[in-house]
mmCIF file of C-alpha atoms in Angstrom:
data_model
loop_
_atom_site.group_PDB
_atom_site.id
_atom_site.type_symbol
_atom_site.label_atom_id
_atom_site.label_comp_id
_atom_site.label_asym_id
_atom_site.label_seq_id
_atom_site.Cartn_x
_atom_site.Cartn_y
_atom_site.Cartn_z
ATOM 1 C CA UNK O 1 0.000 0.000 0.000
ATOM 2 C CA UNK O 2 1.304 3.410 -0.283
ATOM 3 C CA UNK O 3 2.256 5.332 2.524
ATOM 4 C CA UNK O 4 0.245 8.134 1.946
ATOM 5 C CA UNK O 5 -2.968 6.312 2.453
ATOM 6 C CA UNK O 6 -4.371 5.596 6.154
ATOM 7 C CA UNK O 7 -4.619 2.229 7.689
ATOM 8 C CA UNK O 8 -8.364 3.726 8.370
ATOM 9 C CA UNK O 9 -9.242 3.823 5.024
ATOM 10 C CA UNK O 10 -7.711 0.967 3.595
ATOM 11 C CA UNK O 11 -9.869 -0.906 6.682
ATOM 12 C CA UNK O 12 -13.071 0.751 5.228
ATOM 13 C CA UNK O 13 -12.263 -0.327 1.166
ATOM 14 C CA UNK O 14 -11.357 -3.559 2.173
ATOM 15 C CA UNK O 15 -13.217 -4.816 5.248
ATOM 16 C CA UNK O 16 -16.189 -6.406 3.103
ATOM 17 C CA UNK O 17 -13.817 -8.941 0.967
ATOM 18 C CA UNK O 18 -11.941 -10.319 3.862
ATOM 19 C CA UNK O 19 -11.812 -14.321 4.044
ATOM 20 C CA UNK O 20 -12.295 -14.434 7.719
ATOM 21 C CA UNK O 21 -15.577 -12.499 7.432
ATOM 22 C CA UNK O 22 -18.745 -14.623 8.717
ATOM 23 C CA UNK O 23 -21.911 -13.163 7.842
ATOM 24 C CA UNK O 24 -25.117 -14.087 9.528
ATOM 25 C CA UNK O 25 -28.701 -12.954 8.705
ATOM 26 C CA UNK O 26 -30.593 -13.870 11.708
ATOM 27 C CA UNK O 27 -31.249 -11.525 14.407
ATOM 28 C CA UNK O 28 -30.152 -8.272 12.832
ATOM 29 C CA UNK O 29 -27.426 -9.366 10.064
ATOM 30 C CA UNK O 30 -24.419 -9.579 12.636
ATOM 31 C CA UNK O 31 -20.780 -9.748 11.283
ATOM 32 C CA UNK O 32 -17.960 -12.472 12.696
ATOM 33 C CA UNK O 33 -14.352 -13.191 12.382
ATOM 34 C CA UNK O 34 -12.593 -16.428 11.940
ATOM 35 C CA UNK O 35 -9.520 -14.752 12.217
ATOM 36 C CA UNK O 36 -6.960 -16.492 14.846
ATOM 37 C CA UNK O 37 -5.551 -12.745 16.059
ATOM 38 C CA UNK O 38 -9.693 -11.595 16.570
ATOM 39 C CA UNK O 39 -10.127 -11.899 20.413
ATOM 40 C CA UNK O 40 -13.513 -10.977 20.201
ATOM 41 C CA UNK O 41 -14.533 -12.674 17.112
ATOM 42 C CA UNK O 42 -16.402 -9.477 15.957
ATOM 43 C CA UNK O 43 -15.300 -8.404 12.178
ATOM 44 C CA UNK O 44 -13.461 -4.987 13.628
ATOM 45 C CA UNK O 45 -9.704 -3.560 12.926
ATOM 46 C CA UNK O 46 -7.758 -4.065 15.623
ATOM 47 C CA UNK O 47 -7.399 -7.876 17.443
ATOM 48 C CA UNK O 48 -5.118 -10.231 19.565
ATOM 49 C CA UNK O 49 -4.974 -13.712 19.702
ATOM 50 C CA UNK O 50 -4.985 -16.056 22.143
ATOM 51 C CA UNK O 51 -5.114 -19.798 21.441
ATOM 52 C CA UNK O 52 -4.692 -23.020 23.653
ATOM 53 C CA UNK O 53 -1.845 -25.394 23.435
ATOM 54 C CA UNK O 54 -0.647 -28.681 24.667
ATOM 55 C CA UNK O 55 -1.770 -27.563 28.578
ATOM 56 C CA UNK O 56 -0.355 -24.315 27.911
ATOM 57 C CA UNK O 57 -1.371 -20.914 26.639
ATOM 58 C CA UNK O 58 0.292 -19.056 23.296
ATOM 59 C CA UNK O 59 -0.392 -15.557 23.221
ATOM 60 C CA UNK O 60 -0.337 -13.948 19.151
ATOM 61 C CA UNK O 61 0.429 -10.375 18.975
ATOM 62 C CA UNK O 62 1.187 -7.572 16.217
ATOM 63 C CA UNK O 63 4.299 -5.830 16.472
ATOM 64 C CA UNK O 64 3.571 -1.665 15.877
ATOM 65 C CA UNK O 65 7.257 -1.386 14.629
ATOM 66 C CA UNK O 66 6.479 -2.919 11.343
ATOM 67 C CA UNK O 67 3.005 -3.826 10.013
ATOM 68 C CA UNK O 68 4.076 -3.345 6.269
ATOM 69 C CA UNK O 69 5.556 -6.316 6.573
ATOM 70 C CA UNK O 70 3.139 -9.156 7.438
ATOM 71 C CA UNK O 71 5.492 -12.368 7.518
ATOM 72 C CA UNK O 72 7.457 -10.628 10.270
ATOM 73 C CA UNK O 73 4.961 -9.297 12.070
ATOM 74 C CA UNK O 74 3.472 -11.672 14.597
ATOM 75 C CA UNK O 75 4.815 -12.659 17.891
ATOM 76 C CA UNK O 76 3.797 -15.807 19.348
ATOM 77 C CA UNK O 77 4.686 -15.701 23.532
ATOM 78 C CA UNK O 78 3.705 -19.536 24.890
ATOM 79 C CA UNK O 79 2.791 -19.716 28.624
ATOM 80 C CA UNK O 80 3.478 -23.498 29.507
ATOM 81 C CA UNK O 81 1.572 -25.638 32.314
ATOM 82 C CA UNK O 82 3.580 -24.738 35.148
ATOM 83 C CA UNK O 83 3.161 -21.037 34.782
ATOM 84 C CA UNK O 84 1.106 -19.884 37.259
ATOM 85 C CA UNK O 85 -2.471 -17.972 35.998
ATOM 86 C CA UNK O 86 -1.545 -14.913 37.425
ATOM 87 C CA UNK O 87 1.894 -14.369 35.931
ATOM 88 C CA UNK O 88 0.281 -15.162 32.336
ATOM 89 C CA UNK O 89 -2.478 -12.864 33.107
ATOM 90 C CA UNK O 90 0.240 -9.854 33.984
ATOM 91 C CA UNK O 91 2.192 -10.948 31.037
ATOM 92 C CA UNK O 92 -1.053 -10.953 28.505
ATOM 93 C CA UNK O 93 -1.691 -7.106 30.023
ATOM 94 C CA UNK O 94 1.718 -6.298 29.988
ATOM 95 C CA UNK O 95 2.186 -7.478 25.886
ATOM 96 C CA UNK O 96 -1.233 -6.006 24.908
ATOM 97 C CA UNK O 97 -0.153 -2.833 26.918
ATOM 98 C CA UNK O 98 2.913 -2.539 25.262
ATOM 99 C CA UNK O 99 2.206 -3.050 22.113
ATOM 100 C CA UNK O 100 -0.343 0.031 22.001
ATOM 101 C CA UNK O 101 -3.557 -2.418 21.553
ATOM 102 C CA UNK O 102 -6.580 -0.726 23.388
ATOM 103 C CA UNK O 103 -7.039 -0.862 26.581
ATOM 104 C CA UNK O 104 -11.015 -2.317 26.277
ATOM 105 C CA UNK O 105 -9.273 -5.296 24.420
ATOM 106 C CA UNK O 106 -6.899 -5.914 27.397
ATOM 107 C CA UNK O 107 -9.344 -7.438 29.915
ATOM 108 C CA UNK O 108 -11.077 -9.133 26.982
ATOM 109 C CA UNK O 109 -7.265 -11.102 26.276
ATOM 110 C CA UNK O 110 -7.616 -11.761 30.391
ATOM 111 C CA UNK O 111 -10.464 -13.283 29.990
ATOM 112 C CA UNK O 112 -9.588 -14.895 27.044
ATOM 113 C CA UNK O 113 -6.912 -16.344 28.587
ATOM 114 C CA UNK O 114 -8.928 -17.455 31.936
ATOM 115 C CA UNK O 115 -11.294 -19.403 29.683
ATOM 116 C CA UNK O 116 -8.730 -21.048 27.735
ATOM 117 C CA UNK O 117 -6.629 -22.227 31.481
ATOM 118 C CA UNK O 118 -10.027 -23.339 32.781
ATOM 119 C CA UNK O 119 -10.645 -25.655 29.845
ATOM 120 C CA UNK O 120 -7.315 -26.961 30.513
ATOM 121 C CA UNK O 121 -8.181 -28.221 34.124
ATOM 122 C CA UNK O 122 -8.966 -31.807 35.139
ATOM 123 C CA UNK O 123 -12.506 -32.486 34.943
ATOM 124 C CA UNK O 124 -13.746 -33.588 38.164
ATOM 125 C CA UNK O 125 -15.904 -37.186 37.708
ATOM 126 C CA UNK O 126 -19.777 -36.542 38.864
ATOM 127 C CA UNK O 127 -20.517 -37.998 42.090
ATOM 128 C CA UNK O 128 -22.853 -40.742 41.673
ATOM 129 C CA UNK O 129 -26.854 -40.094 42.121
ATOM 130 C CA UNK O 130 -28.532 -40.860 45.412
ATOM 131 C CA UNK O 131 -31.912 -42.962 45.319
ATOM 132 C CA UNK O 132 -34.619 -40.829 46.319
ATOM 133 C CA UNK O 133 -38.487 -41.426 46.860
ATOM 134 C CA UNK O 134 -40.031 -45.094 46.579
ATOM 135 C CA UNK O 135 -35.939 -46.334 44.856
ATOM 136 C CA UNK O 136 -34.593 -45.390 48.437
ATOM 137 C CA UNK O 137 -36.879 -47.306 50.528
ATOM 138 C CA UNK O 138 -36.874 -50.326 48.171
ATOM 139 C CA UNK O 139 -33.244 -50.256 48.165
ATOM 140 C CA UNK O 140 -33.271 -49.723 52.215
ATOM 141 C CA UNK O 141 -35.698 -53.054 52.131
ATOM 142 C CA UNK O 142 -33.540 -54.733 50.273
ATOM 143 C CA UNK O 143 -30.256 -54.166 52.859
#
């Protein structure tokens, strides 16, 4: 793109022939993102990523230095298993703080990142059913 041109406007020529953009009819014609850096999944301009790995969390980023140049211009940070959740919840504010992303998308990425580390938890086995009613006293008779 030339340099004369704002990132503003090339949004608004080319936001309606993106490949990521879901469109949806039903209850008001919303618009959605498939894009892996859209934290909200709402077609909008600015995003951060945040995807689950093996037990871990990897955080996706833009730099600001450079975005003419989109092969080097994501940075991936991965937050292994033994990282506690508050130390990847400073360093998810700290990276989206840094890297001049707003600050309404910053405890979004939080809670982005929350959801993702609860998934990751062992799931707890459901404790099996006591008899109640006219079961319980037949199985009482029974004993």
């Amino acid at each position: 793109m030339a340099s004369n041109i704002s990132n503003d406007l090339v949004w608004q020529i080319t936001r309606n022939q993106n490949s990521f953009l879901v469109n949806r009819n039903s209850g008001g014609g919303f618009q959605f993102s498939r894009d892996p850096l859209n934290l909200l999944n709402k077609h909008s301009y600015k995003a951060v990523g945040v995807q689950a790995t093996e037990n871990g969390v990897a955080v996706t980023t833009k730099k600001p230095s450079n975005p003419q140049q989109p092969g080097q211009n994501l940075v991936t940070v991965t937050y292994g298993p033994s990282t506690s959740t508050r130390k990847i919840y400073k360093g998810v504010a700290d990276k989206t703080a840094k890297n001049s992303y707003r600050a309404d998308l910053r405890e979004e990425a939080v809670a982005r990142v929350s959801a993702v580390r609860r998934s990751q938890l062992p799931k707890k086995d459901a404790p099996a059913q006591k008899l109640r009613g006219s079961k319980a006293r037949k199985a009482e008779e029974s004993e």
